[in-house]
Amino acid sequence: KVCVGQPTESSNLSPSVLVVFVGKMQNKTQIFVDKLLSARQDRILSIEILGSREGEKDILISDIDILVLCKRKNDIRSVFTTALQIQENIFDVKTTSINRFIQRFFLGSNSYSGVHLIIIGKDELDENFHPLSFRLRLMTKLIGKNLFLYEIKQNHHLLYGKNFIDKIQVAQPNFSEKLTCFIFPVVVLIVTLPAIIFSQRAFKIWCFKAIKYHNISLQAYTSITGQNHSFDLSLFNVAKFFRYKPDKYERGSLVLYVKVWKNIFTNLPFLFSR
């Protein structure tokens, strides 16, 4: 049976979502969104999925980055709590108290699996969607505000509501943002080192994530500024290939770790280029 059309008023699904049933259930991401809207639609302006959608294929190997724009900052707590409950029911993935704290207050995640919630209030942004609140300014300072906004604009998919992201104005990044291309992946590498003792798989994934972030942010910087600078992308291509199948990467974990550090140090001259 195939049914294509708008859901009725009695449906649990959002009226703005076109529902397609083709003899099977909707994917879990859409179910998550529909249930969140069913409970908190009056507090939500839009929902976007960011970056790679590999997590929809296997939530245990990759997270799903979901950006929720609330009407007000005061709506965040209830939306966040509801979203966590729905996530556990649908994806059967539980979050630790530390992970919940990081997601809620710093918009980051120390996990590469599950749903990564980025929930912000419209009143935390100015008319150009630049951060106003302390937590947003801190987060974007750590990873480079304009690099972050650029990546969001390049890799987003609207799931509900109005498309606010296309209105974002990306300014020219400054030197401190160029510095974040190096600092953030270095922090990831340092923090992830103990994982080599407990899980080789997790250790490799974090190494791949570090090198991917390093190269993606460098490419974002050069794209925004119009600089013509070449980088060695060989390890970046390896990371893209093995990020979602780390068990197939046959080189040793320490070898990979050293290679990532080498790649970062090789690109250091870019810091002083013009």
Coordinates of C-alpha atoms in Angstrom, one line a residue, residues 5 13 20 23 46 54 60 67 96 100-101 103 147 156 159 175-176 183 206 216 218 244 255 262-263:
G5 CA -0.1 13.2 1.2
L13 CA 2.9 13.8 12.5
V20 CA 5.3 8.9 2.4
G23 CA 4.9 -0.6 2.8
S46 CA 12.9 24.8 12.7
E54 CA 25.8 8.2 7.9
L60 CA 26.5 3.1 16.6
L67 CA 20.0 21.5 15.0
T96 CA 25.9 9.8 30.0
R100 CA 24.2 15.6 28.4
F101 CA 26.0 18.4 30.1
Q103 CA 25.4 19.0 24.7
L147 CA 34.2 28.4 9.7
H156 CA 22.4 21.2 6.1
L159 CA 13.5 18.7 8.3
F175 CA 43.7 34.9 12.4
S176 CA 42.2 33.4 15.6
I183 CA 44.0 23.9 18.1
W206 CA 38.5 9.8 16.9
I216 CA 37.6 20.5 6.4
L218 CA 41.3 24.5 6.4
Y244 CA 32.7 4.6 9.0
V255 CA 50.9 4.6 13.4
K262 CA 52.4 14.8 11.2
N263 CA 49.7 16.0 8.9

